[in-house]
Short mmCIF file of N, CA, C and O in Angstrom, two decimals:
data_model
loop_
_atom_site.label_atom_id
_atom_site.label_comp_id
_atom_site.label_asym_id
_atom_site.label_seq_id
_atom_site.Cartn_x
_atom_site.Cartn_y
_atom_site.Cartn_z
N MET A 188 160.90 111.15 111.28
CA MET A 188 159.85 110.80 110.43
C MET A 188 159.60 109.39 110.19
O MET A 188 158.55 108.79 110.35
N LEU A 189 160.66 108.69 109.80
CA LEU A 189 160.40 107.24 109.65
C LEU A 189 160.21 106.43 110.83
O LEU A 189 159.34 105.61 110.89
N GLY A 190 160.59 106.85 112.03
CA GLY A 190 160.46 106.20 113.30
C GLY A 190 159.09 106.32 113.72
O GLY A 190 158.40 105.41 114.20
N LYS A 191 158.48 107.59 113.61
CA LYS A 191 157.13 107.94 114.02
C LYS A 191 156.16 107.02 113.01
O LYS A 191 155.02 106.51 113.57
N LEU A 192 156.42 106.96 111.84
CA LEU A 192 155.60 106.38 110.81
C LEU A 192 155.67 104.91 110.84
O LEU A 192 154.66 104.26 111.00
N THR A 193 156.87 104.33 111.21
CA THR A 193 156.94 102.89 111.49
C THR A 193 156.14 102.49 112.84
O THR A 193 155.45 101.53 112.80
N GLU A 194 156.09 103.36 113.81
CA GLU A 194 155.40 103.13 115.04
C GLU A 194 153.93 103.01 114.67
O GLU A 194 153.16 102.09 115.24
N GLN A 195 153.46 103.90 113.94
CA GLN A 195 151.97 104.02 113.54
C GLN A 195 151.61 102.91 112.75
O GLN A 195 150.59 102.13 113.05
N PHE A 196 152.36 102.41 111.88
CA PHE A 196 152.03 101.15 110.97
C PHE A 196 152.19 99.89 111.91
O PHE A 196 151.20 99.10 111.90
N GLU A 197 153.13 99.88 112.70
CA GLU A 197 153.19 98.80 113.82
C GLU A 197 151.99 98.67 114.65
O GLU A 197 151.58 97.54 114.80
N ALA A 198 151.56 99.65 115.15
CA ALA A 198 150.39 99.66 115.96
C ALA A 198 149.15 99.19 115.16
O ALA A 198 148.50 98.32 115.67
N ALA A 199 148.97 99.80 114.09
CA ALA A 199 147.76 99.40 113.24
C ALA A 199 147.86 97.78 112.79
O ALA A 199 146.78 97.07 112.84
N SER A 200 149.18 97.46 112.29
CA SER A 200 149.36 96.16 111.91
C SER A 200 149.10 95.02 113.04
O SER A 200 148.50 94.09 113.01
N ALA A 201 149.67 95.42 114.27
CA ALA A 201 149.55 94.55 115.43
C ALA A 201 148.09 94.39 115.91
O ALA A 201 147.57 93.32 116.11
N ASP A 202 147.29 95.54 115.79
CA ASP A 202 145.81 95.42 116.13
C ASP A 202 145.15 94.58 115.21
O ASP A 202 144.28 93.82 115.69
N TYR A 203 145.47 94.73 113.89
CA TYR A 203 144.78 93.94 112.77
C TYR A 203 145.17 92.52 113.09
O TYR A 203 144.07 91.64 112.90
N ALA A 204 146.24 92.11 113.26
CA ALA A 204 146.69 90.81 113.49
C ALA A 204 146.10 90.06 114.73
O ALA A 204 145.52 89.05 114.71
N GLU A 205 145.86 91.03 115.70
CA GLU A 205 145.20 90.41 116.88
C GLU A 205 143.68 90.14 116.70
O GLU A 205 143.18 89.16 117.02
N THR A 206 143.13 91.17 116.13
CA THR A 206 141.72 91.00 115.78
C THR A 206 141.44 89.83 114.92
O THR A 206 140.37 89.21 115.10
N HIS A 207 142.28 89.53 113.94
CA HIS A 207 142.09 88.56 113.00
C HIS A 207 142.77 87.18 113.21
O HIS A 207 142.90 86.33 112.47
N GLY A 208 143.43 87.05 114.54
CA GLY A 208 144.03 85.84 114.97
C GLY A 208 145.32 85.51 114.10
O GLY A 208 145.45 84.33 113.88
N MET A 209 146.03 86.44 113.66
CA MET A 209 147.11 86.19 112.79
C MET A 209 148.54 86.17 113.65
O MET A 209 148.57 86.92 114.43
N VAL A 210 149.40 85.44 113.03
CA VAL A 210 150.66 85.27 113.70
C VAL A 210 151.62 86.07 112.83
O VAL A 210 151.81 85.59 111.57
N ARG A 211 152.31 87.04 113.37
CA ARG A 211 153.23 87.84 112.47
C ARG A 211 154.70 87.34 112.83
O ARG A 211 155.35 88.02 113.48
N ASP A 212 155.05 86.14 112.09
CA ASP A 212 156.38 85.66 112.54
C ASP A 212 157.36 86.22 111.40
O ASP A 212 156.96 87.09 110.52
N ALA A 213 158.61 85.87 111.50
CA ALA A 213 159.53 86.55 110.58
C ALA A 213 159.15 86.33 108.94
O ALA A 213 159.22 87.23 108.26
N ASP A 214 158.67 85.18 108.71
CA ASP A 214 158.36 84.90 107.27
C ASP A 214 157.01 85.69 106.85
O ASP A 214 157.05 86.17 105.67
N TRP A 215 156.12 86.08 107.75
CA TRP A 215 154.90 86.87 107.48
C TRP A 215 155.30 88.31 106.94
O TRP A 215 154.69 88.65 106.11
N PHE A 216 156.40 88.80 107.66
CA PHE A 216 156.75 90.23 107.07
C PHE A 216 157.22 90.20 105.66
O PHE A 216 156.82 91.10 104.92
N LEU A 217 157.92 89.16 105.40
CA LEU A 217 158.49 89.08 103.92
C LEU A 217 157.23 88.74 102.97
O LEU A 217 157.08 89.40 101.83
N LEU A 218 156.42 87.77 103.34
CA LEU A 218 155.31 87.37 102.44
C LEU A 218 154.39 88.47 102.30
O LEU A 218 153.71 88.56 101.18
N LYS A 219 154.03 89.28 103.42
CA LYS A 219 153.17 90.37 103.13
C LYS A 219 153.78 91.39 102.28
O LYS A 219 152.92 91.92 101.40
N LEU A 220 154.91 91.69 102.43
CA LEU A 220 155.56 92.48 101.36
C LEU A 220 155.33 92.17 99.99
O LEU A 220 155.15 92.84 99.10
N GLN A 221 155.70 90.79 99.86
CA GLN A 221 155.55 90.11 98.33
C GLN A 221 154.02 90.36 98.01
O GLN A 221 153.70 90.78 96.79
N GLU A 222 153.07 90.09 98.89
CA GLU A 222 151.74 90.19 98.42
C GLU A 222 151.34 91.55 98.20
O GLU A 222 150.62 91.60 97.12
N GLU A 223 151.92 92.42 98.86
CA GLU A 223 151.30 93.85 98.58
C GLU A 223 152.05 94.33 97.21
O GLU A 223 151.31 95.11 96.50
N MET A 224 153.14 93.80 96.92
CA MET A 224 153.86 94.26 95.66
C MET A 224 152.95 93.74 94.49
O MET A 224 152.64 94.39 93.61
N GLY A 225 152.40 92.48 94.84
CA GLY A 225 151.62 91.89 93.69
C GLY A 225 150.29 92.72 93.46
O GLY A 225 149.87 92.95 92.48
N GLU A 226 149.79 93.09 94.64
CA GLU A 226 148.36 93.89 94.55
C GLU A 226 148.66 95.21 94.04
O GLU A 226 147.92 95.87 93.18
N LEU A 227 149.94 95.89 94.27
CA LEU A 227 150.28 97.21 93.49
C LEU A 227 150.42 97.02 91.97
O LEU A 227 149.92 97.67 91.34
N THR A 228 151.06 95.86 91.63
CA THR A 228 151.15 95.50 90.24
C THR A 228 149.83 95.25 89.58
O THR A 228 149.69 95.93 88.50
N GLN A 229 148.97 94.69 90.24
CA GLN A 229 147.64 94.42 89.67
C GLN A 229 146.87 95.75 89.57
O GLN A 229 146.20 96.11 88.67
N ALA A 230 147.00 96.76 90.48
CA ALA A 230 146.40 98.07 90.38
C ALA A 230 147.02 98.80 89.27
O ALA A 230 146.29 99.52 88.46
N TRP A 231 148.29 98.74 89.14
CA TRP A 231 149.00 99.44 87.94
C TRP A 231 148.46 98.80 86.61
O TRP A 231 148.16 99.54 85.82
N ASN A 232 148.38 97.55 86.61
CA ASN A 232 147.96 97.06 85.28
C ASN A 232 146.53 97.35 85.02
O ASN A 232 146.35 97.56 83.74
N ARG A 233 145.59 97.48 85.89
CA ARG A 233 144.23 97.87 85.71
C ARG A 233 144.28 99.37 85.28
O ARG A 233 143.56 99.73 84.27
N ALA A 234 145.03 100.19 85.98
CA ALA A 234 145.08 101.69 85.86
C ALA A 234 145.64 102.06 84.36
O ALA A 234 145.33 103.06 83.83
N THR A 235 146.56 101.21 83.92
CA THR A 235 147.38 101.44 82.71
C THR A 235 146.83 100.72 81.39
O THR A 235 147.25 100.66 80.51
N GLY A 236 145.65 99.97 81.61
CA GLY A 236 145.01 99.31 80.51
C GLY A 236 145.57 97.98 80.32
O GLY A 236 145.29 97.31 79.21
N ARG A 237 146.41 97.45 81.24
CA ARG A 237 146.99 96.25 80.92
C ARG A 237 146.20 94.96 81.66
O ARG A 237 146.73 93.87 81.70
N GLY A 238 145.23 95.39 82.28
CA GLY A 238 144.34 94.38 83.16
C GLY A 238 142.88 94.98 83.05
O GLY A 238 142.73 96.01 82.77
N ARG A 239 142.19 93.99 83.30
CA ARG A 239 140.65 94.15 83.40
C ARG A 239 140.33 95.12 84.34
O ARG A 239 140.73 95.05 85.63
N LYS A 240 139.52 96.24 84.01
CA LYS A 240 139.10 97.27 85.09
C LYS A 240 138.07 96.75 86.02
O LYS A 240 137.86 97.33 87.03
N LYS A 241 137.33 95.64 85.59
CA LYS A 241 136.27 95.13 86.54
C LYS A 241 135.31 96.07 86.93
O LYS A 241 134.84 96.14 88.04
N GLY A 242 134.91 97.08 86.00
CA GLY A 242 133.75 98.10 86.48
C GLY A 242 134.33 99.17 87.19
O GLY A 242 133.55 100.06 87.52
N ARG A 243 135.58 99.36 87.42
CA ARG A 243 136.19 100.42 88.26
C ARG A 243 136.27 101.65 87.27
O ARG A 243 136.80 101.50 86.18
N SER A 244 135.91 102.79 87.86
CA SER A 244 136.17 104.12 87.27
C SER A 244 137.45 104.50 87.33
O SER A 244 138.36 103.94 87.83
N ASP A 245 137.79 105.56 86.37
CA ASP A 245 139.26 106.02 86.58
C ASP A 245 139.58 106.41 87.80
O ASP A 245 140.78 106.33 88.47
N GLU A 246 138.64 107.14 88.61
CA GLU A 246 138.89 107.58 89.94
C GLU A 246 139.10 106.41 90.88
O GLU A 246 140.13 106.53 91.80
N ASP A 247 138.37 105.39 90.76
CA ASP A 247 138.59 104.24 91.57
C ASP A 247 140.01 103.66 91.45
O ASP A 247 140.74 103.14 92.31
N LEU A 248 140.33 103.57 90.08
CA LEU A 248 141.51 102.86 89.78
C LEU A 248 142.93 103.77 90.35
O LEU A 248 143.85 103.11 90.74
N ALA A 249 142.61 105.17 90.35
CA ALA A 249 143.63 105.94 90.82
C ALA A 249 143.75 105.81 92.46
O ALA A 249 144.90 105.72 92.95
N ARG A 250 142.61 105.71 93.12
CA ARG A 250 142.44 105.44 94.48
C ARG A 250 143.20 104.03 94.83
O ARG A 250 143.83 104.03 95.77
N ASP A 251 142.88 103.11 94.00
CA ASP A 251 143.40 101.55 94.24
C ASP A 251 144.87 101.78 94.29
O ASP A 251 145.52 101.15 95.02
N LEU A 252 145.34 102.41 93.18
CA LEU A 252 146.91 102.48 92.92
C LEU A 252 147.42 103.31 94.30
O LEU A 252 148.50 102.87 94.84
N ALA A 253 146.92 104.33 94.77
CA ALA A 253 147.40 105.10 95.82
C ALA A 253 147.22 104.15 97.17
O ALA A 253 148.26 104.22 98.02
N ASP A 254 146.13 103.49 97.34
CA ASP A 254 146.01 102.56 98.38
C ASP A 254 147.06 101.48 98.53
O ASP A 254 147.50 101.17 99.54
N GLU A 255 147.25 100.77 97.50
CA GLU A 255 148.18 99.68 97.38
C GLU A 255 149.70 100.26 97.55
O GLU A 255 150.41 99.61 98.08
N THR A 256 149.93 101.50 97.16
CA THR A 256 151.19 102.05 97.40
C THR A 256 151.39 102.29 98.86
O THR A 256 152.46 102.07 99.29
N ALA A 257 150.35 102.78 99.56
CA ALA A 257 150.27 103.01 100.96
C ALA A 257 150.66 101.73 101.62
O ALA A 257 151.25 101.55 102.69
N ASP A 258 149.89 100.58 101.26
CA ASP A 258 150.06 99.26 101.73
C ASP A 258 151.52 98.92 101.66
O ASP A 258 152.15 98.25 102.58
N LEU A 259 152.05 98.94 100.38
CA LEU A 259 153.54 98.55 100.19
C LEU A 259 154.35 99.36 101.28
O LEU A 259 155.34 98.67 101.77
N LEU A 260 154.30 100.52 101.20
CA LEU A 260 155.14 101.45 102.21
C LEU A 260 155.08 100.86 103.46
O LEU A 260 156.04 100.74 104.20
N GLY A 261 153.84 100.55 103.91
CA GLY A 261 153.68 100.18 105.41
C GLY A 261 154.39 98.86 105.63
O GLY A 261 155.04 98.60 106.70
N HIS A 262 154.26 97.96 104.71
CA HIS A 262 154.92 96.76 104.83
C HIS A 262 156.47 96.80 104.60
O HIS A 262 157.18 95.94 105.37
N ILE A 263 156.89 97.66 103.86
CA ILE A 263 158.38 97.83 103.84
C ILE A 263 158.82 98.36 105.25
O ILE A 263 159.83 97.86 105.69
N LEU A 264 158.17 99.15 105.83
CA LEU A 264 158.67 99.90 107.19
C LEU A 264 158.43 98.71 108.26
O LEU A 264 159.29 98.53 109.08
N LEU A 265 157.42 97.94 108.10
CA LEU A 265 157.21 96.82 109.08
C LEU A 265 158.37 95.73 109.04
O LEU A 265 158.91 95.17 109.82
N PHE A 266 158.61 95.44 107.55
CA PHE A 266 159.72 94.43 107.33
C PHE A 266 161.08 94.88 107.99
O PHE A 266 161.81 94.13 108.58
N ALA A 267 161.34 96.27 107.64
CA ALA A 267 162.63 96.73 108.12
C ALA A 267 162.64 96.75 109.51
O ALA A 267 163.64 96.51 110.14
N SER A 268 161.65 97.18 110.33
CA SER A 268 161.54 97.25 111.77
C SER A 268 161.67 95.82 112.23
O SER A 268 162.56 95.65 113.24
N ASN A 269 161.08 94.78 111.80
CA ASN A 269 161.14 93.38 112.37
C ASN A 269 162.51 92.76 112.12
O ASN A 269 162.88 92.02 113.03
N ASN A 270 163.36 93.38 111.15
CA ASN A 270 164.64 92.87 110.94
C ASN A 270 165.60 93.75 111.34
O ASN A 270 166.85 93.62 111.04
N ARG A 271 165.23 94.82 112.07
CA ARG A 271 166.23 95.70 112.84
C ARG A 271 167.17 96.39 111.76
O ARG A 271 168.38 96.51 111.86
N ILE A 272 166.51 96.80 110.58
CA ILE A 272 167.09 97.57 109.42
C ILE A 272 166.99 98.95 109.77
O ILE A 272 165.98 99.52 109.90
N ASP A 273 168.13 99.68 109.80
CA ASP A 273 168.24 101.15 109.99
C ASP A 273 167.86 101.81 108.60
O ASP A 273 168.88 101.97 107.85
N LEU A 274 166.63 101.95 108.33
CA LEU A 274 166.33 102.58 107.02
C LEU A 274 167.00 103.96 106.78
O LEU A 274 167.43 104.29 105.60
N ALA A 275 166.94 104.89 107.70
CA ALA A 275 167.58 106.14 107.55
C ALA A 275 168.86 105.91 107.16
O ALA A 275 169.45 106.78 106.28
N SER A 276 169.77 105.14 107.90
CA SER A 276 171.18 105.06 107.51
C SER A 276 171.37 104.47 106.12
O SER A 276 172.13 104.84 105.48
N ALA A 277 170.41 103.43 105.62
CA ALA A 277 170.59 102.90 104.43
C ALA A 277 170.19 103.93 103.35
O ALA A 277 170.79 103.85 102.33
N ILE A 278 169.29 104.62 103.68
CA ILE A 278 168.95 105.64 102.72
C ILE A 278 169.90 106.60 102.63
O ILE A 278 170.38 107.01 101.32
N GLU A 279 170.49 107.11 103.58
CA GLU A 279 171.86 108.04 103.42
C GLU A 279 172.84 107.28 102.63
O GLU A 279 173.57 107.96 101.66
N ARG A 280 173.15 106.01 102.95
CA ARG A 280 174.22 105.40 102.13
C ARG A 280 173.92 105.19 100.70
O ARG A 280 174.59 105.27 99.77
N LYS A 281 172.67 104.84 100.25
CA LYS A 281 172.25 104.55 99.07
C LYS A 281 171.70 105.70 98.29
O LYS A 281 171.90 105.70 96.96
N TRP A 282 171.05 106.58 98.74
CA TRP A 282 170.46 107.75 98.10
C TRP A 282 171.31 108.96 98.39
O TRP A 282 170.83 110.15 97.92
N LEU A 283 172.17 108.98 99.39
CA LEU A 283 173.10 110.09 99.50
C LEU A 283 172.37 111.33 100.29
O LEU A 283 172.64 112.48 100.00
N PHE A 284 171.30 111.09 101.05
CA PHE A 284 170.56 112.18 101.88
C PHE A 284 170.00 111.34 103.14
O PHE A 284 169.85 110.19 103.09
N ARG A 285 169.92 112.08 104.02
CA ARG A 285 169.25 111.64 105.38
C ARG A 285 167.93 112.06 105.44
O ARG A 285 167.68 113.26 105.36
N PRO A 286 167.05 111.14 105.57
CA PRO A 286 165.55 111.68 105.75
C PRO A 286 165.34 112.37 107.05
O PRO A 286 165.97 112.19 107.99
N ASP A 287 164.39 113.29 107.14
CA ASP A 287 164.14 114.07 108.25
C ASP A 287 163.55 113.16 109.21
O ASP A 287 162.62 112.68 109.02
N GLU A 288 164.17 113.17 110.36
CA GLU A 288 163.68 112.39 111.41
C GLU A 288 162.70 113.14 112.40
O GLU A 288 162.24 112.65 113.37
N GLY A 289 162.36 114.38 111.99
CA GLY A 289 161.55 115.35 112.86
C GLY A 289 160.22 114.81 113.02
O GLY A 289 159.50 114.73 113.84
#
């Protein structure tokens, strides 16, 4: 599961970077992860009344929260892949289960 998902995020990210002339070096992967965490935090603040809604409906705020969570997940997988981190093994070690690789 993680391998296939990582491949899909990698393909989408590589295409995006090529289209926009971005260089995805080692720092880029960590910086994007941090950027996406900030965007998720901003979405959370808006959704929970801790930030300005900027005219967004509750449905928009819920979608923003979901979208930013998806972005963060993608960038976690990209960061792990770029750094040759075996997330499945780390999950087994830290969470005491092995994710389904099916």
